[in-house]
Coordinates of C-alpha atoms in Angstrom, one line a residue:
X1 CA 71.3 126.9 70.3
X2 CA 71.6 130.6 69.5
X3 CA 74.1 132.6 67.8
X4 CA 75.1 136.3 68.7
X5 CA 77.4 137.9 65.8
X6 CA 79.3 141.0 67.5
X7 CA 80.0 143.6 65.1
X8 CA 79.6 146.8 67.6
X9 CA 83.1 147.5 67.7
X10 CA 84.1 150.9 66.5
X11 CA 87.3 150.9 64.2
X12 CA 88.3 154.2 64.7
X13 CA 91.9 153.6 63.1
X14 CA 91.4 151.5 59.9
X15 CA 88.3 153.7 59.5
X16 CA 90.3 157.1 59.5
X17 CA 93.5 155.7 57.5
X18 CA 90.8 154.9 54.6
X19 CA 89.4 158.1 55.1
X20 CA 92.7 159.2 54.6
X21 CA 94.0 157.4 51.9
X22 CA 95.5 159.6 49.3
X23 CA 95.8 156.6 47.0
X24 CA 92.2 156.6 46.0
X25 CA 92.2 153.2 45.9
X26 CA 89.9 153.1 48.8
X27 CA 87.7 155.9 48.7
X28 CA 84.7 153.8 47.8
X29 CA 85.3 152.5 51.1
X30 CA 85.0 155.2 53.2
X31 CA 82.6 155.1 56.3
X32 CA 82.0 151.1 55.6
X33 CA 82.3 149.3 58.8
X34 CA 84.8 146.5 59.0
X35 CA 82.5 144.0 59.4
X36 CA 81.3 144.8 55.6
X37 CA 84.3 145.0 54.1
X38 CA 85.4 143.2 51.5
X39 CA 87.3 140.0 52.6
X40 CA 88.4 136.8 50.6
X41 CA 87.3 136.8 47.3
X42 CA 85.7 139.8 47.4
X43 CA 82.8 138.6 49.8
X44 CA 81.7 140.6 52.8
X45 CA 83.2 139.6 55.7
X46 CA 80.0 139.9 57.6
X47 CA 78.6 137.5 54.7
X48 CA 80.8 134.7 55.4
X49 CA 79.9 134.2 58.9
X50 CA 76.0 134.7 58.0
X51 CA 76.6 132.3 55.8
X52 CA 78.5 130.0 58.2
X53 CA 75.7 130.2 60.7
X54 CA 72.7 130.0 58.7
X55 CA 73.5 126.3 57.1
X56 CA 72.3 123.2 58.2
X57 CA 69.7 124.5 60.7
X58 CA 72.5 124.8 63.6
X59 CA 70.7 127.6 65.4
X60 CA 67.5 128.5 66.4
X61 CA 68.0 132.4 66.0
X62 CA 70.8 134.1 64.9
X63 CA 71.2 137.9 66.6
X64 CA 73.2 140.8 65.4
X65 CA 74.4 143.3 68.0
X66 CA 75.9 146.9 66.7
X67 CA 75.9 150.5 67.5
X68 CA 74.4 153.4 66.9
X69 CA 77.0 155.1 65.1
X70 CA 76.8 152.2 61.9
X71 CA 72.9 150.9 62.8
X72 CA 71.9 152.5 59.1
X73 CA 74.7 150.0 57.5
X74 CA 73.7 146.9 58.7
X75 CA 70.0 147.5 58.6
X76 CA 70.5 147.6 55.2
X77 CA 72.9 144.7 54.7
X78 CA 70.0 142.4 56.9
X79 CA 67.2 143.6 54.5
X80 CA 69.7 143.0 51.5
X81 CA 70.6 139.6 52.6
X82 CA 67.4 137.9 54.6
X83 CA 68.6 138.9 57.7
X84 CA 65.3 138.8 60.2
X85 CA 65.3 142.8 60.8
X86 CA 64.4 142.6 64.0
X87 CA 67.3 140.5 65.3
X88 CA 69.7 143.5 64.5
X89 CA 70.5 144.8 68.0
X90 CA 71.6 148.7 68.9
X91 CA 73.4 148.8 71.5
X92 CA 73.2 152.8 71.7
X93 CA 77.2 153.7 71.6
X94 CA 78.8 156.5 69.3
X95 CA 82.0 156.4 69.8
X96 CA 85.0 154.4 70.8
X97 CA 85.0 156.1 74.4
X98 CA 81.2 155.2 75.3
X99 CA 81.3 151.5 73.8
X100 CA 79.7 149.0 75.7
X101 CA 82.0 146.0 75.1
X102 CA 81.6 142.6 73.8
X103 CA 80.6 141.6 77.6
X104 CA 78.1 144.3 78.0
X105 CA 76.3 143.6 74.4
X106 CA 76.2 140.1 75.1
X107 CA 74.3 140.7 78.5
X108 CA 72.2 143.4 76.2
X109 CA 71.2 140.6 74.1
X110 CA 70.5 137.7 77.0
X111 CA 68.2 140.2 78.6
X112 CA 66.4 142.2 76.4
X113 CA 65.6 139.1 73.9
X114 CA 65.3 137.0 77.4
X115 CA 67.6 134.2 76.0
X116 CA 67.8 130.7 78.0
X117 CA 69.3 128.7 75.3
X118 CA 73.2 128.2 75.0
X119 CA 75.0 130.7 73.0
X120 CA 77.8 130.8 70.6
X121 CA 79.5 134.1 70.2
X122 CA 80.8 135.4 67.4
X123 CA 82.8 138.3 66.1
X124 CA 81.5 139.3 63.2
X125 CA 84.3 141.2 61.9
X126 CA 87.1 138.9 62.1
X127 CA 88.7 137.8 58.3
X128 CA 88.6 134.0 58.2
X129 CA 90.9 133.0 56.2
X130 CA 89.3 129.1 55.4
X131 CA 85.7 129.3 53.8
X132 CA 86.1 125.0 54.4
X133 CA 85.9 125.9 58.2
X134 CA 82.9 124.0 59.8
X135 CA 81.2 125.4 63.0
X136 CA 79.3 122.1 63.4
X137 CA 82.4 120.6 64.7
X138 CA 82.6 123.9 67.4
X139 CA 79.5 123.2 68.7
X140 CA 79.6 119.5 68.8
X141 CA 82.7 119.4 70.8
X142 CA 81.5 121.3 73.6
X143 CA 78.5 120.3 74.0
X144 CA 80.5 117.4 74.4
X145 CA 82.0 119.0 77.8
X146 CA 78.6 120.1 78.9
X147 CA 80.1 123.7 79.1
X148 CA 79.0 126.6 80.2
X149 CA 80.2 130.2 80.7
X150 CA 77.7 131.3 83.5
X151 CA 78.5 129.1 85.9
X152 CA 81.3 129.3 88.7
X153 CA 83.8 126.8 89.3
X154 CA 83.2 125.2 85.7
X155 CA 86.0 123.7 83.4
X156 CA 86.4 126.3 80.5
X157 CA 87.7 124.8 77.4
X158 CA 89.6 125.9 74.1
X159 CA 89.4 124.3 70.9
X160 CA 92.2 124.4 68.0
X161 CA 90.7 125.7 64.6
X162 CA 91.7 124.9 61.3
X163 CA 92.6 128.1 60.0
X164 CA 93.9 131.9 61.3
X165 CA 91.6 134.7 62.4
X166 CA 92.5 138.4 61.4
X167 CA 91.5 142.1 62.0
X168 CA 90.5 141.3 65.7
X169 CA 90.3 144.4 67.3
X170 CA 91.6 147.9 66.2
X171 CA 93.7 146.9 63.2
X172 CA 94.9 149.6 60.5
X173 CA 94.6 149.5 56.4
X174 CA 98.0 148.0 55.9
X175 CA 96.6 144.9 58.2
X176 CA 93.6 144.2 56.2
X177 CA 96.0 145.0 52.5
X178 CA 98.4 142.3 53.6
X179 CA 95.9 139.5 55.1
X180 CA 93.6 140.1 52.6
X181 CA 96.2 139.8 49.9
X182 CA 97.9 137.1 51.6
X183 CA 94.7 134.8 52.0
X184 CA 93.7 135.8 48.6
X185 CA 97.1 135.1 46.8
X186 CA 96.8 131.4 48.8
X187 CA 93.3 131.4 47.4
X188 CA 94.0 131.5 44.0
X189 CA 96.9 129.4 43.8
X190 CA 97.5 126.0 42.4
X191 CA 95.8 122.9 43.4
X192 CA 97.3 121.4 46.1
X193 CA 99.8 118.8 45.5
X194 CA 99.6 115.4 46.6
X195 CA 100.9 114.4 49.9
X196 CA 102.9 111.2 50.0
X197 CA 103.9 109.6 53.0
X198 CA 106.0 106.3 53.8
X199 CA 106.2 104.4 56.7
X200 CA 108.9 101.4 57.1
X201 CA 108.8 97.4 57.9
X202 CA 110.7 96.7 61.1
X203 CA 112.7 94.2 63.2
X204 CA 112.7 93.5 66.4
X205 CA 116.4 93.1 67.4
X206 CA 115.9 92.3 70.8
X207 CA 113.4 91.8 73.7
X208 CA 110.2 90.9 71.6
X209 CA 107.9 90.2 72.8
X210 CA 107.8 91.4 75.5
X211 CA 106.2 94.7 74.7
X212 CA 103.2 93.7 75.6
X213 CA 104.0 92.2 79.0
X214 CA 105.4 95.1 80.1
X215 CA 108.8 94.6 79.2
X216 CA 111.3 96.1 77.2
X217 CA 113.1 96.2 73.5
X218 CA 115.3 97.3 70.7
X219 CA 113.7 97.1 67.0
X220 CA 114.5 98.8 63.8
X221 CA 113.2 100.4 61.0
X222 CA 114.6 99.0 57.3
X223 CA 114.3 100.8 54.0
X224 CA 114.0 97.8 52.3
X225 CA 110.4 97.1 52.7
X226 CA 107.6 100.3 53.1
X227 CA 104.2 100.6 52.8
X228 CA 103.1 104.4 51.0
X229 CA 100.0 106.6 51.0
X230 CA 99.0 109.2 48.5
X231 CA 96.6 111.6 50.0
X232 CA 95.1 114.1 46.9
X233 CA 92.1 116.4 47.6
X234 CA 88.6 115.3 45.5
X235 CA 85.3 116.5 45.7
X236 CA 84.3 113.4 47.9
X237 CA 85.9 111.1 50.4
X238 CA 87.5 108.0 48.5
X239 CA 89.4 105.0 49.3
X240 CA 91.2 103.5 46.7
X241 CA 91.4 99.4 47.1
X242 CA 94.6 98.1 46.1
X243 CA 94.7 96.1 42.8
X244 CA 96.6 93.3 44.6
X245 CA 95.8 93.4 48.3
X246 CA 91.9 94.5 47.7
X247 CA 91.2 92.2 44.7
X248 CA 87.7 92.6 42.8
X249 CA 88.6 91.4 39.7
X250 CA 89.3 88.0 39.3
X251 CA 90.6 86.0 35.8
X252 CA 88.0 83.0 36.7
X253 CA 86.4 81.3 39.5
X254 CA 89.2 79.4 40.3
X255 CA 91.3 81.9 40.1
X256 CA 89.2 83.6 42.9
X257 CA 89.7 80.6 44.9
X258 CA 93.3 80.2 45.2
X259 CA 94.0 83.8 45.7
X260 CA 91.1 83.9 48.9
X261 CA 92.9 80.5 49.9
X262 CA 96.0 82.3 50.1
X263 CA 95.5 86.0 51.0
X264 CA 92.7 85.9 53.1
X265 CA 89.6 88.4 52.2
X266 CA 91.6 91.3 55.0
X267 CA 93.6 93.7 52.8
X268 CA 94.8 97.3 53.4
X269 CA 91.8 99.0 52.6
X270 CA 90.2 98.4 56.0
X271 CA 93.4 99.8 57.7
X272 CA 92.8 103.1 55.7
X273 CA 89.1 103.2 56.5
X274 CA 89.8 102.8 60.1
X275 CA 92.9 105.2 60.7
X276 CA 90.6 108.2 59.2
X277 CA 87.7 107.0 61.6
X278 CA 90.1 107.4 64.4
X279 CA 91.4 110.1 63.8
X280 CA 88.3 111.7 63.0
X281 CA 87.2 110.7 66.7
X282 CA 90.2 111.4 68.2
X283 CA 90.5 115.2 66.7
X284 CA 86.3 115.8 67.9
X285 CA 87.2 114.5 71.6
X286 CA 90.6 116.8 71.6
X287 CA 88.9 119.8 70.1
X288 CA 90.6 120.0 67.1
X289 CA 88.2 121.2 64.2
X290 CA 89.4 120.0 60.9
X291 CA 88.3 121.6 57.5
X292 CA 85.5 120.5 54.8
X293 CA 87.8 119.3 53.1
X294 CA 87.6 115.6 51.1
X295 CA 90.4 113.7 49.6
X296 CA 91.1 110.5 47.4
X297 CA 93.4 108.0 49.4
X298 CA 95.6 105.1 48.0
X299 CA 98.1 103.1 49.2
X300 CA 100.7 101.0 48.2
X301 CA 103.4 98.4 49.9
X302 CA 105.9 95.8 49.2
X303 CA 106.0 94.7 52.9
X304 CA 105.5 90.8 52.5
X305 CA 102.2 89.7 54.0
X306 CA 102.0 87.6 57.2
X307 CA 105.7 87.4 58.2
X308 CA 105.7 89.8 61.2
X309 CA 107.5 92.7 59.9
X310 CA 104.4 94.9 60.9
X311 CA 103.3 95.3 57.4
X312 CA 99.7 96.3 58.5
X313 CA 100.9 99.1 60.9
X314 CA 102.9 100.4 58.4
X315 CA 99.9 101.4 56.0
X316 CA 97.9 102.7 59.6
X317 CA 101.2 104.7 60.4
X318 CA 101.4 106.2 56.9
X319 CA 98.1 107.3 56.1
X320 CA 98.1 108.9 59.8
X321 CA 101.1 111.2 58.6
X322 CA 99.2 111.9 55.5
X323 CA 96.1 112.6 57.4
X324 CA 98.0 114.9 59.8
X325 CA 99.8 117.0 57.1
X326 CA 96.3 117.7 54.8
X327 CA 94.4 118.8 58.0
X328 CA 97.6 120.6 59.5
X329 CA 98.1 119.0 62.7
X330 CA 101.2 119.0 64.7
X331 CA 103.5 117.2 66.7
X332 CA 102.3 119.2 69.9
X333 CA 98.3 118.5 68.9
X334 CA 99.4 114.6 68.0
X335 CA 102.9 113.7 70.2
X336 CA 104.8 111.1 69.1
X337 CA 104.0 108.5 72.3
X338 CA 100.3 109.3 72.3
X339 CA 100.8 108.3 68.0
X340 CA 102.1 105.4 68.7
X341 CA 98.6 104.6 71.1
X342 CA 96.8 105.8 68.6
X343 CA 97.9 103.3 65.2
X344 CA 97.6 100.3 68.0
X345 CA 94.3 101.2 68.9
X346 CA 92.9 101.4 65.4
X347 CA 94.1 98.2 64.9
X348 CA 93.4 96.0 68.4
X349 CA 89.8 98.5 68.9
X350 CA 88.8 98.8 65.2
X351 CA 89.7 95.6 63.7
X352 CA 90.8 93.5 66.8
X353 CA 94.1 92.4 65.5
X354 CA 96.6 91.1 68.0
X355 CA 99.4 93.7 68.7
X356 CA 101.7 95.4 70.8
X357 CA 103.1 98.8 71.4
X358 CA 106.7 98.1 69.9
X359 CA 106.1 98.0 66.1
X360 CA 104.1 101.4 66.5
X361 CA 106.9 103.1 68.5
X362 CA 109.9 102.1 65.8
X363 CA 107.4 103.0 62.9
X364 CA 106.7 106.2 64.9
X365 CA 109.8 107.6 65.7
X366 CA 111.8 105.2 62.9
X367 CA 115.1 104.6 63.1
X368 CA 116.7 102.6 66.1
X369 CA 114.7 102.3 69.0
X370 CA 115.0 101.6 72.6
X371 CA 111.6 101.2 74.3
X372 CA 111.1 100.7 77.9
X373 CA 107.2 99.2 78.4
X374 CA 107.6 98.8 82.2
X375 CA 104.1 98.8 84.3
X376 CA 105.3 102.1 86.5
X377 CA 105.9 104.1 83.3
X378 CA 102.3 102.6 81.2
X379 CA 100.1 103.5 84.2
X380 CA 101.7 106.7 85.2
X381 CA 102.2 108.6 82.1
X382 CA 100.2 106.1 79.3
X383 CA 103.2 105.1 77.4
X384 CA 106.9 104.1 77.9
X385 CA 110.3 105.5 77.8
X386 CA 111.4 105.5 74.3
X387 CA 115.3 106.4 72.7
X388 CA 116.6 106.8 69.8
X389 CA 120.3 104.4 69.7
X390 CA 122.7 105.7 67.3
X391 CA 123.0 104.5 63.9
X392 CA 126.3 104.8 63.0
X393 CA 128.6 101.4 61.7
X394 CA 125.9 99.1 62.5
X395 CA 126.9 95.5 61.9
X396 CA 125.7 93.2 58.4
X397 CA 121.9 92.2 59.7
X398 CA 120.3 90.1 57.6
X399 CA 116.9 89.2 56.8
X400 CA 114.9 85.8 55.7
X401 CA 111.4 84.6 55.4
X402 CA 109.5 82.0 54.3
X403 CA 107.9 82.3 50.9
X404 CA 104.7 80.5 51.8
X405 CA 103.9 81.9 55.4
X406 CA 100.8 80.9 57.7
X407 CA 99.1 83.3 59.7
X408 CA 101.8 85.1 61.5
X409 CA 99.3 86.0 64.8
X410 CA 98.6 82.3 65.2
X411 CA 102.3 82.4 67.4
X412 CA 101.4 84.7 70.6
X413 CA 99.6 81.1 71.5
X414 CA 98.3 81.5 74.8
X415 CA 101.4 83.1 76.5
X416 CA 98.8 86.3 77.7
X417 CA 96.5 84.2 79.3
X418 CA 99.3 82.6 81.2
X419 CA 100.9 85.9 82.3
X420 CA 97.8 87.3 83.3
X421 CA 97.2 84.4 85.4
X422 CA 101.0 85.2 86.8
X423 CA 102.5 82.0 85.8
X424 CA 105.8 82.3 87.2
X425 CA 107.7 81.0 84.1
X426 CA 105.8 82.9 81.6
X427 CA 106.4 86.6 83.8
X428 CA 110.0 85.5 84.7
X429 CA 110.9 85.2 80.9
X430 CA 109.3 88.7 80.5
X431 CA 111.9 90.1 82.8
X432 CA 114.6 88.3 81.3
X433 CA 113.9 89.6 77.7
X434 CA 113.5 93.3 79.5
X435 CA 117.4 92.2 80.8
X436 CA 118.9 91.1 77.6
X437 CA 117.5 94.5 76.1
X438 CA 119.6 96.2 78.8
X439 CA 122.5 94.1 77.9
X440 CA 122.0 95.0 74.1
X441 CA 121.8 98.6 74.9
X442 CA 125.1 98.1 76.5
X443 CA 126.3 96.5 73.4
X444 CA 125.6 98.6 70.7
X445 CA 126.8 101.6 72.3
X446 CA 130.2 100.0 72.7
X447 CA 129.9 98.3 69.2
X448 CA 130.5 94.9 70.7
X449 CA 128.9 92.7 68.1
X450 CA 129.8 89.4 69.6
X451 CA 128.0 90.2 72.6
X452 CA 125.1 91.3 70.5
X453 CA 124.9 88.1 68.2
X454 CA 124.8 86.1 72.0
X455 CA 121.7 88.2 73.1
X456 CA 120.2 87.3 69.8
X457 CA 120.8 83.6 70.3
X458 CA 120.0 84.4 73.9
X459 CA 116.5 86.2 72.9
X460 CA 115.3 83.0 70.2
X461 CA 115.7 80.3 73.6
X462 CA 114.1 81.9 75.8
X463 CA 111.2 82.6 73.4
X464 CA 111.3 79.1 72.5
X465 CA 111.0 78.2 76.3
X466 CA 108.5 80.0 76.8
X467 CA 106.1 79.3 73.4
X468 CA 107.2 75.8 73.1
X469 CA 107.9 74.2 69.3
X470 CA 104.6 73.5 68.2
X471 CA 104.1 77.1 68.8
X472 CA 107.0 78.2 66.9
X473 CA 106.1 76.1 63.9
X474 CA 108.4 74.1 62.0
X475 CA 108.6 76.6 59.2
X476 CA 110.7 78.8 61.5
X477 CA 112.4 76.6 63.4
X478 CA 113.8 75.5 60.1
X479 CA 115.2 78.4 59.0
X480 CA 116.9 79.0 62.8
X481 CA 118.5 75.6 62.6
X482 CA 119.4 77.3 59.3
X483 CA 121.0 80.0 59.9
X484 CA 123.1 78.7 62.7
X485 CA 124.6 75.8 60.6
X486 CA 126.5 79.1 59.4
X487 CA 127.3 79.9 62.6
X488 CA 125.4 83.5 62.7
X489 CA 123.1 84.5 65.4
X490 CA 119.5 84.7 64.8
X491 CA 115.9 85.2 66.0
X492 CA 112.3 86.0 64.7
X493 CA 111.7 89.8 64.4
X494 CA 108.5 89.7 64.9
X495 CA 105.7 86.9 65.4
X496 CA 106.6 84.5 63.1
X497 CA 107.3 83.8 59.4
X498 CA 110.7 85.3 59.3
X499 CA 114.0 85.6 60.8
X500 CA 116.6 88.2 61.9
X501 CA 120.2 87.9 62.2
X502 CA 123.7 88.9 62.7
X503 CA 126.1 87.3 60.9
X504 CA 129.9 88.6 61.1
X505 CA 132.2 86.4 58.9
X506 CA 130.8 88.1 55.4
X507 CA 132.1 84.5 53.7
X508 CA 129.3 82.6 55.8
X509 CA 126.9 85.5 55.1
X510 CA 127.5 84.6 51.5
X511 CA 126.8 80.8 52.1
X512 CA 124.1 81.3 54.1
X513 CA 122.3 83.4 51.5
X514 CA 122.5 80.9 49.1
X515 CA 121.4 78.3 51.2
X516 CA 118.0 80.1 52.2
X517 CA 117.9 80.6 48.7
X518 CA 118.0 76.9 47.4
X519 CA 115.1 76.2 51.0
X520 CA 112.6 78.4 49.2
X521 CA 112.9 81.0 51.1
X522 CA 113.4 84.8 50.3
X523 CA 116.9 86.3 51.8
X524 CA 117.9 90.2 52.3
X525 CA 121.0 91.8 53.8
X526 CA 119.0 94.8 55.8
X527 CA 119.3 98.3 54.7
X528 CA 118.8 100.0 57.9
X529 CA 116.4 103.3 57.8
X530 CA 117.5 106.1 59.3
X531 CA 115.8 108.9 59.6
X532 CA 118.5 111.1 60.8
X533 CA 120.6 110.3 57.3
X534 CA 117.3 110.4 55.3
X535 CA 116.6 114.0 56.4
X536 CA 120.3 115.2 55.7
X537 CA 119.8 113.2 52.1
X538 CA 116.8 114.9 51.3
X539 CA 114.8 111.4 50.7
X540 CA 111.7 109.8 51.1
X541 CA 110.0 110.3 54.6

């Protein structure tokens, strides 16, 4: 590939206002084309994009078209900074009324150098205002689309940058004072601090599971479990293990064994390792250039491990937030449907763990959820219909879980082989959860908790129908038959391990914690998260 730097603009205005400067403060600068004026940190703009261009090998030749009128001035800069001599192009103009144009020197170039290779063009006298920017990325994405700009009837393409471009064009002095004080003020400032994100555990209220058979439900985010990632920028890219969830240090042999027995050897640090992969990939296929820039990452949660409350998304969900607010990428660049895609994709693509879309919706858009995951709306659009439910006087939910969970994944069974196959029981219970969700819709806008706590109760049977006992596990069947000795409604908010309910005498709800209590398992009235009151509060996001 071949570069072409464009610096034969003539800047008749910024030129004459330093001519005219009665400050003094730029006389030295008099008759200096814009290209060679000073920019961030008092390097030659001109020097920064040699610079750019000549690293890393990216380019065969790098060419250098000007006029006549400032030929003298960049002769001497090529000489002065091992630029090949003969690669500095005249292109014969004056003056701003017999300029050639940027289309015109390009052809100039093509044809008197006879060029064949692709090109990258570059004006050479724009003020970048990030020296982390990386061109690789540029050129790697489209030769990614095969692109090229002499051919008809061919798919152009644009590619977000990382950072602003100024002075394009006929700018005056008081543009290049205020960007060039502006980007140098930013320069010089203090490190950056930290980024910290949170994402929240979840319940599935109603519906689950049937996000993944095309169904439809209502789940919701709780403050009292998160999962939080600190994002700092270092010299080189690091992943912090977590001292409890990424042991390497053991106190003895055996001490080794009972924690692998009992944890596993899959912690969080894979789930950071593969959300920046991701979205590494995902930012080169969209054309979004990110900076050189490295950071440190760490994480930390209190989510309890394998009791489907969608600790593992949490920590992908997370350091995505943290990863979108160091590299500056929006909402519009990342929406909030495509987001949820993308944390269940790092985690079914990347580390093949069983999952659905409904966890990385609530976690997503936090808060309470409605999600609709019908067929039409997947293949149509990609993702479902998804609505935020007012948060307002929710009723006491309540939360248990066993203490000593197995695998919660072991539960989907083989419910997905049976509904691909079309088993009429298995894709009839799908549309039934996708009707109670409706139904719980219904209630929750009209507050009628009753109703609710019967679509619960509703929700756990059919499941059960469906999944069978031995699927289920004893564990949580035990702390169902639990719960409804107490008369409060109840059903597993995820995929096993724990339960949800809804419990409205507040005596019983006092019972009933005591008597999960005194079974061994852990009991929680549910703080809901909302992120409406958490922005108006001012807290952690």
């Amino acid at each position: 590939m071949i570069c072409i730097l464009l610096v034969a603009g003539h800047g008749t205005v910024l030129e004459t206002q330093i001519k005219n400067d009665d400050t003094g403060l730029y006389s030295h600068l008099s008759g200096v084309p814009k290209a060679l004026l000073p920019g961030i940190g008092g390097k030659k703009i001109l020097d920064f994009w040699w610079e750019t261009v000549n690293m890393r090998q990216l380019f065969t030749e790098v060419y250098l078209v000007t006029n006549a009128d400032k030929y003298k001035h960049y002769e001497r800069w090529a000489t002065a900074n091992d630029f090949p001599i003969e690669n500095v192009i005249n292109d014969g103009s004056t003056t701003l009324g017999d300029r050639l144009g940027a289309v015109a020197d390009l052809e100039l170039v093509i044809r008197s150098r006879k060029l064949e290779d692709d090109i990258m063009v570059i004006a050479g006298d724009m003020l970048c205002a990030d020296h982390n920017f990386d061109i690789a990325q540029v050129i790697r994405f489209f030769r990614s689309k095969e692109w090229l700009i002499n051919e008809k009837q061919q798919d152009v393409f644009g590619m977000k940058l990382p950072t602003g471009f100024q002075l394009i064009g006929q700018v005056g002095l008081s543009d290049y004072t205020k960007w060039l004080t502006h980007y140098s003020t930013k320069h010089q400032g203090k490190p950056a601090k930290p980024i910290t994100c949170r994402s929240y555990a979840r319940v599935g209220l109603i519906g689950n599971p049937s996000d993944g058979f095309n169904g439809k439900t209502i789940a919701m985010t709780i403050s009292n479990f998160w999962a939080e990632v600190t994002l700092v920028e270092s010299q080189t890219l690091v992943l912090l293990p977590h001292p409890l969830n990424d042991p390497t240090e053991f106190g003895s042999l055996q001490d080794l064994f009972c924690i692998s027995r009992k944890e596993g050897y899959l912690g969080g640090l894979r789930l950071l390792q593969a959300t920046c992969k991701k979205f590494y990939q995902f930012c080169s296929k969209q054309g979004i250039a990110l900076t050189k820039q490295n950071f440190t990452l760490k994480y930390d949660t209190n989510i309890p491990r394998q009791v489907g409350l969608a600790g593992s998304s949490a920590i992908v969900s997370a350091t995505l937030k943290c990863l979108m607010k160091f590299y500056n990428i929006t909402d519009s660049d990342l929406p909030k449907p495509i987001r949820a895609n993308f944390i269940l994709n790092v985690e079914t693509d990347e580390l093949f763990i069983t999952a659905g879309l409904q966890d990385r919706v609530v976690q997503v858009y936090e808060g309470l959820v409605y999600m609709d995951f019908s067929k039409t709306l997947m293949e149509e659009q990609g993702y479902g219909n998804y609505v935020r439910l007012d948060m307002s006087d929710l009723p006491p939910f309540w939360l248990a879980y066993l203490s000593d969970p197995s695998d919660s994944g072991r539960i989907h069974s083989n419910v997905r082989q049976r509904w691909l196959c079309g088993e009429q029981m298995v894709v009839e219970a799908m549309k039934s959860f996708a009707e109670l969700t409706d139904q719980a819709r219904t209630a929750l806008h009209d507050r009628d908790w009753s109703h609710l706590a019967q679509l619960m109760d509703q929700n756990f049977e059919l499941r059960r129908s469906v999944y069978t006992d031995d699927c289920l596990g004893p564990g949580n069947l035990k702390m169902v038959q639990l719960a409804r000795q107490f008369g409060s409604a109840v059903k597993l908010p995820g995929s096993g391990g724990a339960v949800v309910g809804l419990c409205l005498d507040t005596d019983k709800l006092v019972e009933m914690r005591q008597a999960f209590q005194e079974a061994s398992c852990v009991f929680c009235v549910i703080a809901p998260y909302d992120p409406a009151a958490c922005a108006a509060g001012g807290g952690q996001h």
